Tab-separated table of C-alpha atoms and ligand atoms in Angstrom:
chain	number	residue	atom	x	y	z
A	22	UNK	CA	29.748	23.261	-9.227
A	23	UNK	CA	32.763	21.796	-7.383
A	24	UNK	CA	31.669	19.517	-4.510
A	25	UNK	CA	32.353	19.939	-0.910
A	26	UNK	CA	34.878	18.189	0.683
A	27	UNK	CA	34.161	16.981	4.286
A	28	UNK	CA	36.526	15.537	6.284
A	29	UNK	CA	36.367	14.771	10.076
A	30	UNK	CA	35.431	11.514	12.335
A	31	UNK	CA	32.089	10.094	11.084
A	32	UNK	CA	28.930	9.942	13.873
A	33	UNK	CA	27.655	6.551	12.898
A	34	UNK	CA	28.153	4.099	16.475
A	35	UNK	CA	28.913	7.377	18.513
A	36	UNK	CA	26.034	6.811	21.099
A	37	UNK	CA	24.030	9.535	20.891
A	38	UNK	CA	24.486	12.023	23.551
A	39	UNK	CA	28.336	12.149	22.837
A	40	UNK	CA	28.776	14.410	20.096
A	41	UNK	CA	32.332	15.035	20.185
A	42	UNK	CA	32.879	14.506	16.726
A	43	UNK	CA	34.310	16.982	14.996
A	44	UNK	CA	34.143	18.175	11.518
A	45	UNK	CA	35.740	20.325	9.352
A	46	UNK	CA	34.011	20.989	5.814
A	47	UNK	CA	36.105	22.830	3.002
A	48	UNK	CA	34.060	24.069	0.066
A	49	UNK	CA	34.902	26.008	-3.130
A	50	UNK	CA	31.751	26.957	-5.255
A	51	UNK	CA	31.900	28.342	-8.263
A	52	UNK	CA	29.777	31.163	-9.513
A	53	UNK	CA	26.940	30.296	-11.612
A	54	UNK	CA	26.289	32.117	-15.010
A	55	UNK	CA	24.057	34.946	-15.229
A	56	UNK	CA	21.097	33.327	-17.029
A	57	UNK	CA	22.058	29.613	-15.765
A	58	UNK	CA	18.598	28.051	-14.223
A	59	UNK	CA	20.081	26.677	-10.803
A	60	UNK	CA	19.216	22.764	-10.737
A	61	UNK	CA	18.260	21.312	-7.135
A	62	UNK	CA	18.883	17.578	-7.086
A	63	UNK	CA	16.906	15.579	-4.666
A	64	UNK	CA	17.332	11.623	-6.175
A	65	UNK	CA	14.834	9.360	-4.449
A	66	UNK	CA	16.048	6.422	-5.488
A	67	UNK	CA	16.995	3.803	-3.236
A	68	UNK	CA	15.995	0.530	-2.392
A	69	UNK	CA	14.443	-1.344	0.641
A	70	UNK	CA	14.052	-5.266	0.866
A	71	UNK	CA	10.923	-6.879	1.492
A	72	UNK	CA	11.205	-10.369	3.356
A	73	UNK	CA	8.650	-12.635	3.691
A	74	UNK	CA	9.052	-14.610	6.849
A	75	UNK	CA	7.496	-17.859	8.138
A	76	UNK	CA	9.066	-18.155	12.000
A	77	UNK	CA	9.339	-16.155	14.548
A	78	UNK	CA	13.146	-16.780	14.360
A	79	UNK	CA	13.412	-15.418	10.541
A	80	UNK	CA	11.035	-12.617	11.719
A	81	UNK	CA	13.273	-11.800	14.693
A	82	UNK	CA	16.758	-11.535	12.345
A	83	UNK	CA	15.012	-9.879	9.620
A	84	UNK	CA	13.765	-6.810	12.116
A	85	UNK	CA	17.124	-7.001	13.962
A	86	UNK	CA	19.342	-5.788	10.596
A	87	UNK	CA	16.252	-3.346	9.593
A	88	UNK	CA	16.258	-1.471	13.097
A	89	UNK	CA	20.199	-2.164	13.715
A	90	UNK	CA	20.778	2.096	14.003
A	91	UNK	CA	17.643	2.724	15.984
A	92	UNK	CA	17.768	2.917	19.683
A	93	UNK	CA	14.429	3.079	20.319
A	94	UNK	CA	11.573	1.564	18.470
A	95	UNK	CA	8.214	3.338	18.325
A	96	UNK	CA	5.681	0.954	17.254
A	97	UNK	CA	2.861	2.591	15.676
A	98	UNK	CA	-0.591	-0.114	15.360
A	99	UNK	CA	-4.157	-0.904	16.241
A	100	UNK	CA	-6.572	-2.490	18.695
A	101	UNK	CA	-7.078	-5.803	17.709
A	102	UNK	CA	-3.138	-6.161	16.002
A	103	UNK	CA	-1.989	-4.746	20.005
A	104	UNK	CA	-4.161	-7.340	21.549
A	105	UNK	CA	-2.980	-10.560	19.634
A	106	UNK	CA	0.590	-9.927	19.378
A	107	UNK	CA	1.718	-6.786	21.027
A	108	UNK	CA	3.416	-8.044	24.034
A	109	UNK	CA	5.106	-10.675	21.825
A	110	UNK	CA	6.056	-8.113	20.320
A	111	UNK	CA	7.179	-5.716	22.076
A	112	UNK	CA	9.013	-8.693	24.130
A	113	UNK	CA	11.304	-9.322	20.635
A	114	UNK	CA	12.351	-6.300	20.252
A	115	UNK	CA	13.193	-4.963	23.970
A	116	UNK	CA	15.070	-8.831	23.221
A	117	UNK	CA	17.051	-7.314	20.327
A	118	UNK	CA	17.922	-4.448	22.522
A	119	UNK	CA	15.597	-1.754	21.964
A	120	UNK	CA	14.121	0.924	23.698
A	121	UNK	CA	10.051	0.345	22.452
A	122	UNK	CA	7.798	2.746	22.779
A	123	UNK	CA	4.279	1.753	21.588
A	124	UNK	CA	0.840	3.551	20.834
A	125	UNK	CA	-2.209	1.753	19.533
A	126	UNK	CA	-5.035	3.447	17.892
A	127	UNK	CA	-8.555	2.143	17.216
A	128	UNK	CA	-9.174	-0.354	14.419
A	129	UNK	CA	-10.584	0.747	11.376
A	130	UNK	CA	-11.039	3.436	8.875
A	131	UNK	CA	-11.449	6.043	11.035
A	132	UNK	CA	-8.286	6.093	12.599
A	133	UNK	CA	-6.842	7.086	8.936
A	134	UNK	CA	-7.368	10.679	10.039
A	135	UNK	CA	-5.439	13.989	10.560
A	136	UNK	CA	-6.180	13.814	14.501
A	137	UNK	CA	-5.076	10.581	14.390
A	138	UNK	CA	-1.784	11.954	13.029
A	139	UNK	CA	-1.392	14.892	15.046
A	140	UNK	CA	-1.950	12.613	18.160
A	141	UNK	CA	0.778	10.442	17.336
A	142	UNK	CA	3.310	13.311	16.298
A	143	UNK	CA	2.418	14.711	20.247
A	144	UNK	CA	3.272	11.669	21.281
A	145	UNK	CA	6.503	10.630	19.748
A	146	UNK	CA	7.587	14.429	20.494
A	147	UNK	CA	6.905	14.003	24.238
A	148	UNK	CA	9.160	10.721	23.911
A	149	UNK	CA	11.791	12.640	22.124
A	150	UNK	CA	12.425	10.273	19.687
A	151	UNK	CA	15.318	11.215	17.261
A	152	UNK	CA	16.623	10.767	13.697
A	153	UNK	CA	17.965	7.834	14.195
A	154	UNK	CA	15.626	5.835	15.949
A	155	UNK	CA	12.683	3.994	13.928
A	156	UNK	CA	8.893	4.059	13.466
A	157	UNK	CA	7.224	0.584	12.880
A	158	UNK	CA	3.974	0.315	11.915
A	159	UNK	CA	2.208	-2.758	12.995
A	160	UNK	CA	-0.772	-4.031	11.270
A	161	UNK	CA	-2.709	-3.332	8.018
A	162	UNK	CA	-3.093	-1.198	5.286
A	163	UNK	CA	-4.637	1.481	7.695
A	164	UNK	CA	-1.419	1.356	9.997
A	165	UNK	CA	1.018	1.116	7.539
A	166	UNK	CA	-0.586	4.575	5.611
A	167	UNK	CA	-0.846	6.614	8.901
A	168	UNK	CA	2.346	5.296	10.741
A	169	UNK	CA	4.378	5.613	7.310
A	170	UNK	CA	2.752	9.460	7.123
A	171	UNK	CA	3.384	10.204	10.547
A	172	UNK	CA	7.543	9.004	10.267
A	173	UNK	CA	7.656	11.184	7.126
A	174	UNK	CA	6.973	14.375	8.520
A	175	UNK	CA	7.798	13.793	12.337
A	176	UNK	CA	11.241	15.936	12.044
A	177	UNK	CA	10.997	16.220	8.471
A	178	UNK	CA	11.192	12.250	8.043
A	179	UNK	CA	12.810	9.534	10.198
A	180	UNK	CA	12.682	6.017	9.172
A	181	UNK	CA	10.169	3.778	9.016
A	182	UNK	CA	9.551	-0.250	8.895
A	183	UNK	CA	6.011	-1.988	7.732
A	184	UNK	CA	5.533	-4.966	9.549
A	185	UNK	CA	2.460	-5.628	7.867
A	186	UNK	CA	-0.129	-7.997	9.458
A	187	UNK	CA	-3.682	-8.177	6.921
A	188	UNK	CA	-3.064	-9.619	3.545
A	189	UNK	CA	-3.776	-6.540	1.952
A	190	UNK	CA	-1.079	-5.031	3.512
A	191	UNK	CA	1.471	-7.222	2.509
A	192	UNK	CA	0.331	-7.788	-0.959
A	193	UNK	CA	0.107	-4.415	-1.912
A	194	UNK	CA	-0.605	-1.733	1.357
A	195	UNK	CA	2.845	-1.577	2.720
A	196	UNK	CA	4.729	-1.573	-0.466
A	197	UNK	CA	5.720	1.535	-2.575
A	198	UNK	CA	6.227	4.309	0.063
A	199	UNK	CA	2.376	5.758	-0.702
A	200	UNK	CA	1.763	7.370	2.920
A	201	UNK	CA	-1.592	9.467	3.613
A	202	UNK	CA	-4.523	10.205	5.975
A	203	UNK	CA	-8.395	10.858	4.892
A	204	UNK	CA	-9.736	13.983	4.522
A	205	UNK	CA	-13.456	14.271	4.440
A	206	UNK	CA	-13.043	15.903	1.002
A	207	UNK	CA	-11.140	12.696	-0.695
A	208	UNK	CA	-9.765	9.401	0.348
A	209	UNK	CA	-6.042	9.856	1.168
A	210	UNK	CA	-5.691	13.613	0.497
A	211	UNK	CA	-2.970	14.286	3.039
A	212	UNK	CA	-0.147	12.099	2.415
A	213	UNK	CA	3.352	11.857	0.584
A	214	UNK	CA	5.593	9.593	-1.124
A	215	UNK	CA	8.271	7.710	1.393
A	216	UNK	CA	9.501	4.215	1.051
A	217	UNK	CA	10.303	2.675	4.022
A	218	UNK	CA	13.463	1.418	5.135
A	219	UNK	CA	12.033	-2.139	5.074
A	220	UNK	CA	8.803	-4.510	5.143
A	221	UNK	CA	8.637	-7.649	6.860
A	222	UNK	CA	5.628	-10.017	6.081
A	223	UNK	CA	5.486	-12.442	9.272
A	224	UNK	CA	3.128	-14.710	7.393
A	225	UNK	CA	1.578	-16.889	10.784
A	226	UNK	CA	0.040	-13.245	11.760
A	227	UNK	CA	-2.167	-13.860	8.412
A	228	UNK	CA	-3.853	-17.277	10.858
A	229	UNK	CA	-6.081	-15.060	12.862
A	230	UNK	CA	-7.234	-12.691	9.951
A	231	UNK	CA	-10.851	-14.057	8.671
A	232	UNK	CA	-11.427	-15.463	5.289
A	233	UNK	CA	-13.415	-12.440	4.208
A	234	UNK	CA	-9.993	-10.640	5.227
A	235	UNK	CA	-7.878	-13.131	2.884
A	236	UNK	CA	-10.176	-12.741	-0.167
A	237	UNK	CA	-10.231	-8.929	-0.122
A	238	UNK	CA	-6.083	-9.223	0.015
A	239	UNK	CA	-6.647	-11.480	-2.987
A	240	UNK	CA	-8.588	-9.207	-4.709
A	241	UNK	CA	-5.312	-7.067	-5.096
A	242	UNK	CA	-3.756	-10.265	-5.831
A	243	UNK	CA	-5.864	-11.054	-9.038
A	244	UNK	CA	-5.599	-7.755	-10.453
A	245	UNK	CA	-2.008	-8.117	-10.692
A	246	UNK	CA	-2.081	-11.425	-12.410
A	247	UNK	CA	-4.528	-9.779	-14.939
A	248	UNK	CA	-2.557	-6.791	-15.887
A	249	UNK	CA	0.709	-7.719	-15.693
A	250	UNK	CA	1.004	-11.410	-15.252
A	251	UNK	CA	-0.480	-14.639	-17.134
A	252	UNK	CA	1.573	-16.875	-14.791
A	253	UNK	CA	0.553	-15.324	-11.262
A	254	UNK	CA	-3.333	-15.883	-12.447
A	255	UNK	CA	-2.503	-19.120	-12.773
A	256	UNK	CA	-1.044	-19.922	-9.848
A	257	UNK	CA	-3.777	-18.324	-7.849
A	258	UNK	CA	-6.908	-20.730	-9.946
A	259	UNK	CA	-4.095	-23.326	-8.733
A	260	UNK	CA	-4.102	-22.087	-5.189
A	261	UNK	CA	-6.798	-19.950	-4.550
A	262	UNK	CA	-8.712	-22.668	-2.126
A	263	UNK	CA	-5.089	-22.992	-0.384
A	264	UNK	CA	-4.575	-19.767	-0.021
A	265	UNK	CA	-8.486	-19.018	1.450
A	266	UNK	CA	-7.451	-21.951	3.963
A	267	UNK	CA	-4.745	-20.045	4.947
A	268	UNK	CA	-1.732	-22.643	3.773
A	269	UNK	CA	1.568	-20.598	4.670
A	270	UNK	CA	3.062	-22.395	1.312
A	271	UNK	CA	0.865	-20.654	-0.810
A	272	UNK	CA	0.581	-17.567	0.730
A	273	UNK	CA	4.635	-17.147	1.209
A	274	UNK	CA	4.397	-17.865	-3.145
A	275	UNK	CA	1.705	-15.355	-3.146
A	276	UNK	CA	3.046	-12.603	-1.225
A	277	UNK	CA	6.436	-13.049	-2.463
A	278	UNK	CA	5.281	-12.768	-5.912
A	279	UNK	CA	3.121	-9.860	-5.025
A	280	UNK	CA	5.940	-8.143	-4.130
A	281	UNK	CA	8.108	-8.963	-6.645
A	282	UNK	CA	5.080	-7.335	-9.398
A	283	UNK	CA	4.041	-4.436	-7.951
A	284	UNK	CA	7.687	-3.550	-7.528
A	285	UNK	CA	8.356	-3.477	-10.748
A	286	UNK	CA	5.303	-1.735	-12.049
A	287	UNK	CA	5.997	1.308	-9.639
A	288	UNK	CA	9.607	1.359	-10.074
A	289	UNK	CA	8.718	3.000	-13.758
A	290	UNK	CA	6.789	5.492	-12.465
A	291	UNK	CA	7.494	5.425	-8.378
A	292	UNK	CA	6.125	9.052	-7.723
A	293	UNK	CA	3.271	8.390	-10.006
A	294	UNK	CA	3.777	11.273	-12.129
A	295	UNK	CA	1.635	9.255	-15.018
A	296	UNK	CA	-1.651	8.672	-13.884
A	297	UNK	CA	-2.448	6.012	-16.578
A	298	UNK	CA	-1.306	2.995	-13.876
A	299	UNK	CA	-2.409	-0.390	-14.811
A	300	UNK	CA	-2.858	-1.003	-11.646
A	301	UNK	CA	-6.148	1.072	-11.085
A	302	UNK	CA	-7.253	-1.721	-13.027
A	303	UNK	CA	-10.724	-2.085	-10.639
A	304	UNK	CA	-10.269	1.064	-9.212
A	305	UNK	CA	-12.370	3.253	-11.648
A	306	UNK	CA	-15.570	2.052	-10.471
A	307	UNK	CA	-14.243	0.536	-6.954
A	308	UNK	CA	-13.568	3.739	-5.602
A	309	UNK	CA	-16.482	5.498	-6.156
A	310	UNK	CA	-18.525	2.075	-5.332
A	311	UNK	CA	-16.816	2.737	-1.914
A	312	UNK	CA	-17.676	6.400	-1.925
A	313	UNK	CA	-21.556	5.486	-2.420
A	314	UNK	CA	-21.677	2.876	0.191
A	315	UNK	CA	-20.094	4.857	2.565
A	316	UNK	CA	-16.720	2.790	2.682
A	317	UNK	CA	-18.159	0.692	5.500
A	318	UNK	CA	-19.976	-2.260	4.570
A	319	UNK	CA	-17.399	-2.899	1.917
A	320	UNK	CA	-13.950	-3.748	2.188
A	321	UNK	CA	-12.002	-1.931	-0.229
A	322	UNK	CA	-10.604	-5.453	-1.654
A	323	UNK	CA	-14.432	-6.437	-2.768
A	324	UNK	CA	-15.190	-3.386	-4.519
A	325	UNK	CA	-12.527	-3.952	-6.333
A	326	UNK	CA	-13.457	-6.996	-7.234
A	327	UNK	CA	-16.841	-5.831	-8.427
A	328	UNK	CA	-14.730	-3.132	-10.667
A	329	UNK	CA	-12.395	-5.397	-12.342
A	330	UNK	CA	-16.031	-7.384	-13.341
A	331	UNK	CA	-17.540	-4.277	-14.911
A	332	UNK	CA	-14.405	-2.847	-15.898
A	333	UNK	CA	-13.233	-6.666	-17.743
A	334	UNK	CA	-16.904	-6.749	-18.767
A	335	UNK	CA	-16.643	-3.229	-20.895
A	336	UNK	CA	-13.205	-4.686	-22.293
A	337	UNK	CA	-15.360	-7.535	-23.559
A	338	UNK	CA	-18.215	-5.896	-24.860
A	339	UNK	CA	-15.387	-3.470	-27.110
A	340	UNK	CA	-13.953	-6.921	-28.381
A	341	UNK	CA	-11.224	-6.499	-26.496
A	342	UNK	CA	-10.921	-9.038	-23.913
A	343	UNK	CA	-12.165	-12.507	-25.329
A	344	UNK	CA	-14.949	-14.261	-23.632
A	345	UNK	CA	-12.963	-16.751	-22.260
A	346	UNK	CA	-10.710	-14.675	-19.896
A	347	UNK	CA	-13.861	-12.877	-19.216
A	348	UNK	CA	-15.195	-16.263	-17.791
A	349	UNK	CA	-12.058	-17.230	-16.305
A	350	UNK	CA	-11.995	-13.980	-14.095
A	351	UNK	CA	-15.431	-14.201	-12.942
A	352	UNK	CA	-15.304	-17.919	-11.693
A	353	UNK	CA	-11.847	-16.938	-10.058
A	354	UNK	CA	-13.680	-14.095	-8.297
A	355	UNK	CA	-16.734	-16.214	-7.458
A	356	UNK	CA	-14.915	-18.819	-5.965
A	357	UNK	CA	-13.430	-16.703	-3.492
A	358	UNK	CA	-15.966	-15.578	-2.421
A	359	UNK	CA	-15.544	-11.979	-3.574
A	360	UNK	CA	-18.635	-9.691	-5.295
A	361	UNK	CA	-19.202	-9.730	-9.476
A	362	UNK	CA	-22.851	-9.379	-9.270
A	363	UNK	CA	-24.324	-6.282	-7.359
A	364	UNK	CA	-26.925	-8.700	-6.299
A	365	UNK	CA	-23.762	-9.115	-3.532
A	366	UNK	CA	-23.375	-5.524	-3.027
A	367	UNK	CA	-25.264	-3.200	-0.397
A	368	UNK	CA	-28.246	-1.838	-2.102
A	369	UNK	CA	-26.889	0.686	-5.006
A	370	UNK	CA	-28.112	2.173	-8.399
A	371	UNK	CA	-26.223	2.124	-11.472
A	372	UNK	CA	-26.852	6.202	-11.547
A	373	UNK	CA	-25.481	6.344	-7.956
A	374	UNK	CA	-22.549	5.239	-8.935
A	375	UNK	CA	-22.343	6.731	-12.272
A	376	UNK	CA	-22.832	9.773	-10.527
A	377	UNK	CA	-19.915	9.284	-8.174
A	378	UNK	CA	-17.559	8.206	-11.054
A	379	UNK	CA	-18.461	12.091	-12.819
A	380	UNK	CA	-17.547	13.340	-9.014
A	381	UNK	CA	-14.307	11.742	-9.543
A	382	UNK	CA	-14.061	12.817	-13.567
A	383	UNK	CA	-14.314	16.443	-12.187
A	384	UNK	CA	-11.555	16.167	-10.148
A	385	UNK	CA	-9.503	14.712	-12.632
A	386	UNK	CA	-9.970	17.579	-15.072
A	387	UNK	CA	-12.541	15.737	-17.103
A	388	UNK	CA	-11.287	12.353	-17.555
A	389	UNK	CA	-11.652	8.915	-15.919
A	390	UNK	CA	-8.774	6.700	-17.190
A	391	UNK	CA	-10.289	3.340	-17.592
A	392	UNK	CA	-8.073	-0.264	-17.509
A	393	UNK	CA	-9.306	-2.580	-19.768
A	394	UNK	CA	-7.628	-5.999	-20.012
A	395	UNK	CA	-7.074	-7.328	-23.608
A	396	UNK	CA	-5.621	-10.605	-22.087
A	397	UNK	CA	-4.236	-11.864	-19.223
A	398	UNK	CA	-1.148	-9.353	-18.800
A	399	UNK	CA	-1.715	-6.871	-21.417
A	400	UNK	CA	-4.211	-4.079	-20.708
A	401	UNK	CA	-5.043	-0.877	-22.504
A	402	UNK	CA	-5.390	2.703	-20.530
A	403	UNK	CA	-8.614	4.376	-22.601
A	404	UNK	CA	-10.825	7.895	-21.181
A	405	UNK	CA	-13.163	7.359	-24.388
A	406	UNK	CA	-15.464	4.524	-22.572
A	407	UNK	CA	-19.034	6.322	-22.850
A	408	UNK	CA	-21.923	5.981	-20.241
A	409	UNK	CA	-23.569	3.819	-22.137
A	410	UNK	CA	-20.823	1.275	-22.087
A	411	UNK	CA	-20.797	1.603	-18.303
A	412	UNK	CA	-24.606	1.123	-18.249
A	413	UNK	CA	-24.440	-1.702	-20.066
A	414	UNK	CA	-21.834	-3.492	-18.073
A	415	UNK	CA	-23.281	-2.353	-14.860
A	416	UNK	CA	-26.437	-3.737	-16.478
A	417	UNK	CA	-24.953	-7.386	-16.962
A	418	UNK	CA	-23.428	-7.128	-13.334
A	419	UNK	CA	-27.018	-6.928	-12.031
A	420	UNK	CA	-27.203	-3.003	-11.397
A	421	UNK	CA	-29.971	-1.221	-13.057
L	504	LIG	N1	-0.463	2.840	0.408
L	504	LIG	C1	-0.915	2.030	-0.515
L	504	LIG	O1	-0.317	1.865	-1.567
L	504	LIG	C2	-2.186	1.266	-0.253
L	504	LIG	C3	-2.552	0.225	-1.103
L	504	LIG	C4	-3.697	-0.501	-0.813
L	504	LIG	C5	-4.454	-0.176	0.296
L	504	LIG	N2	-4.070	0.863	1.100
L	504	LIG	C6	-4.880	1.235	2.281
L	504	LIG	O2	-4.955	0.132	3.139
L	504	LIG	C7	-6.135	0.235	3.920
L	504	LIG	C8	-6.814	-1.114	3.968
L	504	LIG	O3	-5.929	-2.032	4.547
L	504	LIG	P1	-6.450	-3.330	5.318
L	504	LIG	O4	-7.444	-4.035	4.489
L	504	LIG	O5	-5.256	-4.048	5.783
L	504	LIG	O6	-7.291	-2.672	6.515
L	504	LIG	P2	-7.044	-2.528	8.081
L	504	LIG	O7	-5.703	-2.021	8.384
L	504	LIG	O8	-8.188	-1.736	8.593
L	504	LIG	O9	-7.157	-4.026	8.618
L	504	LIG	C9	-8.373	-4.712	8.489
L	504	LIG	C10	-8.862	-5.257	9.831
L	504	LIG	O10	-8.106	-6.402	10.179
L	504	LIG	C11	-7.623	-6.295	11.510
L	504	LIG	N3	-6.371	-7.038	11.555
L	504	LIG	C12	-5.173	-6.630	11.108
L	504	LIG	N4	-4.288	-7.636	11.180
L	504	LIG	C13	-4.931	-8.683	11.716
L	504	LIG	C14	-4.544	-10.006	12.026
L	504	LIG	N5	-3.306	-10.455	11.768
L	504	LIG	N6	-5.476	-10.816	12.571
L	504	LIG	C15	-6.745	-10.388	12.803
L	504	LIG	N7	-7.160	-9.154	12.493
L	504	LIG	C16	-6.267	-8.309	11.967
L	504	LIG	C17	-7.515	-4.823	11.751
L	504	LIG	O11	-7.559	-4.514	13.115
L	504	LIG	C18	-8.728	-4.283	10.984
L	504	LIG	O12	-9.853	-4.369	11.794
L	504	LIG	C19	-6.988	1.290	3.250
L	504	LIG	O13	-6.959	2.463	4.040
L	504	LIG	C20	-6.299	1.535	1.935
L	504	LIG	O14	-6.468	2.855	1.462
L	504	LIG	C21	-2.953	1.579	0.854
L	505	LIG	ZN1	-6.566	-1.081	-4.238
């Protein structure tokens, strides 16, 4: 197929409501074959930068090239995020020249919801927001999934910017263009797969996030040093007391290098078409611990942290993992605070949750995939871990 050739005065810096551009496109397709299959090609691949910031002043340049086309700014984030720095904001960026439009949404959960959505699309509708103008989502995980959903679809996808402000968020929420809403049926059923244009991590918004807050973010943190990276573990034993304190040294290493891993393990696989993702590593039995506590006493950080015990403890049992790193994981997890034992947990039985992990095996055509570290950065993917094996590690983390 021969190309199209356009020629004409390009739009970009024509303010908007001056289309007097004009274009004139040539084309000259050839026929295709009788039994040719017609190939659509849709390449996803491009690149966004993520900048981790410690002033306002870095913060300020970074958004300034990231929003440079929009003219207005719709910024997309919670309650409590609104409250502590929404006028400060909103103040920088009507500073950098923008238009802002802003709509908060209750913290929490529950605000990860189709309504939720369908709200905000009414909303930046009535404002008439265009193409070229930019959604920025403003807080944590929870604002960065509906706000990066909500740009996606609103006219078929403008872009968006994460300006993550939880841990969790920067370390791992905001990255890797996985957008969605809850449906009562499953956790983020309703979503897609859009990067954003950009994610800035202002790391002073992480001083008025409590330690609980921190640890769950570290949570994420750990699993990435176990799967995928001897050194990162190390540097969190190192830090983890810093980091818990909230020192912006070791949290601008941490984030950074949070980044900079789960970058490169999604960049195989960015649309996730292969499901066996060491990063679930926690996952198999920190989802469904969420689903059987009702996602509410729990953050999603600490059940993850009570997976990757049962989950490294079934490794260990198999002969896998050596008892050790085994040790060396716990103590990591301990120290921060985060749950191994389910002496820690809201009341739960080892069948509940067995039972929600076959919920989940159902859905996933009859296997769970489970991550089982051998060592620090090397992890095998296995669906032949029996009940029994689960029992017993559930068993040793104190649920019976
Ligand atoms: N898309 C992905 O790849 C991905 C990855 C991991 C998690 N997630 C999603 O992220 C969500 C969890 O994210 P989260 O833990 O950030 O939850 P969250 O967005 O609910 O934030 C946690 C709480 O902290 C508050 N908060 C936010 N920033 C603050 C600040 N700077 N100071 C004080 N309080 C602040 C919020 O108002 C909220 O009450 C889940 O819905 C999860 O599914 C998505
Ligand atoms: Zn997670």
């Amino acid at each position: 197929m021969d190309s199209a050739t356009i020629t004409g005065s390009g739009l970009s810096g024509a303010p908007r409501d001056s289309l007097t551009a004009r274009f004139r496109v040539r084309d000259a397709f050839a026929l295709p074959g009788d039994d040719e299959t017609v190939v659509a090609r849709a390449a996803r691949d491009q690149t966004y930068p993520i900048h981790v910031t410690r002033d306002a002043t870095a913060t300020r340049t970074r958004l300034a090239e990231l929003l440079e086309t929009a003219e207005t700014v719709a910024v997309i984030s919670d309650e409590t995020v609104d409250a502590l720095y929404g006028n400060q904001l909103r103040a920088t960026l009507r500073r950098l020249g923008h238009d802002v439009i802003a709509q908060t949404v209750p913290a929490g959960e529950a605000s990860k919801s189709l309504e939720q959505a369908i709200a905000l699309w009414h909303w930046l509708a009535d404002s008439r927001l265009g193409r070229r103008d930019v959604v920025l989502s403003f807080g944590g995980g929870v604002i960065c999934d509906l706000g990066g959903w909500v740009a996606s679809a609103y006219m078929r996808g403008i872009p968006y910017v994460n300006l993550p402000t939880t841990l969790l968020a920067m370390v791992d929420g905001a990255l890797g263009g996985k957008v969605a809403v809850n449906h009562r049926v499953a956790k983020n059923l309703l979503g897609a797969f859009e990067q954003p244009a950009g994610v800035v991590c202002h790391l002073p918004h992480l001083r008025s996030l409590e330690r609980r807050q921190l640890a769950a973010g570290l949570a994420e943190c750990i699993k990435k040093g176990v799967i995928a990276s001897p050194a990162y573990f190390d540097f969190i034993e190192a830090n983890a007391d810093a980091i818990l304190a909230g020192d912006q040294e070791a949290l601008e290493q941490l984030v950074r290098a949070a980044a900079a891993i789960k970058t490169a393990l999604i960049e195989r696989d960015p649309y996730e078409i292969d499901l066996r993702r060491p990063l679930n590593f926690g996952h198999t039995v920190g989802h469904p611990l969420e689903t059987v506590t009702g996602y509410a006493p729990l953050l999603h950080g600490e059940a993850v942290a009570f997976g990757m015990a049962v989950e490294a403890r079934i490794a260990e049992q198999r002969g896998w993992l050596d008892a050790h790193t085994l040790d060396r994981l716990i103590v990591l997890l301990d120290r921060c605070g985060l749950p191994t034992d389910a002496g820690l947990l809201p009341p739960i039985t080892a069948g509940e949750l067995i039972g929600a992990m076959e919920k989940v095996r159902l859905i996933r055509a009859g296997s769970l995939r489970w991550v089982l570290p051998l060592a620090l950065g090397e992890t095998i993917i296995a669906d032949d871990v029996t009940e029994a094996e689960v029992r017993e590690a559930l068993a040793r983390s104190g649920a019976q």
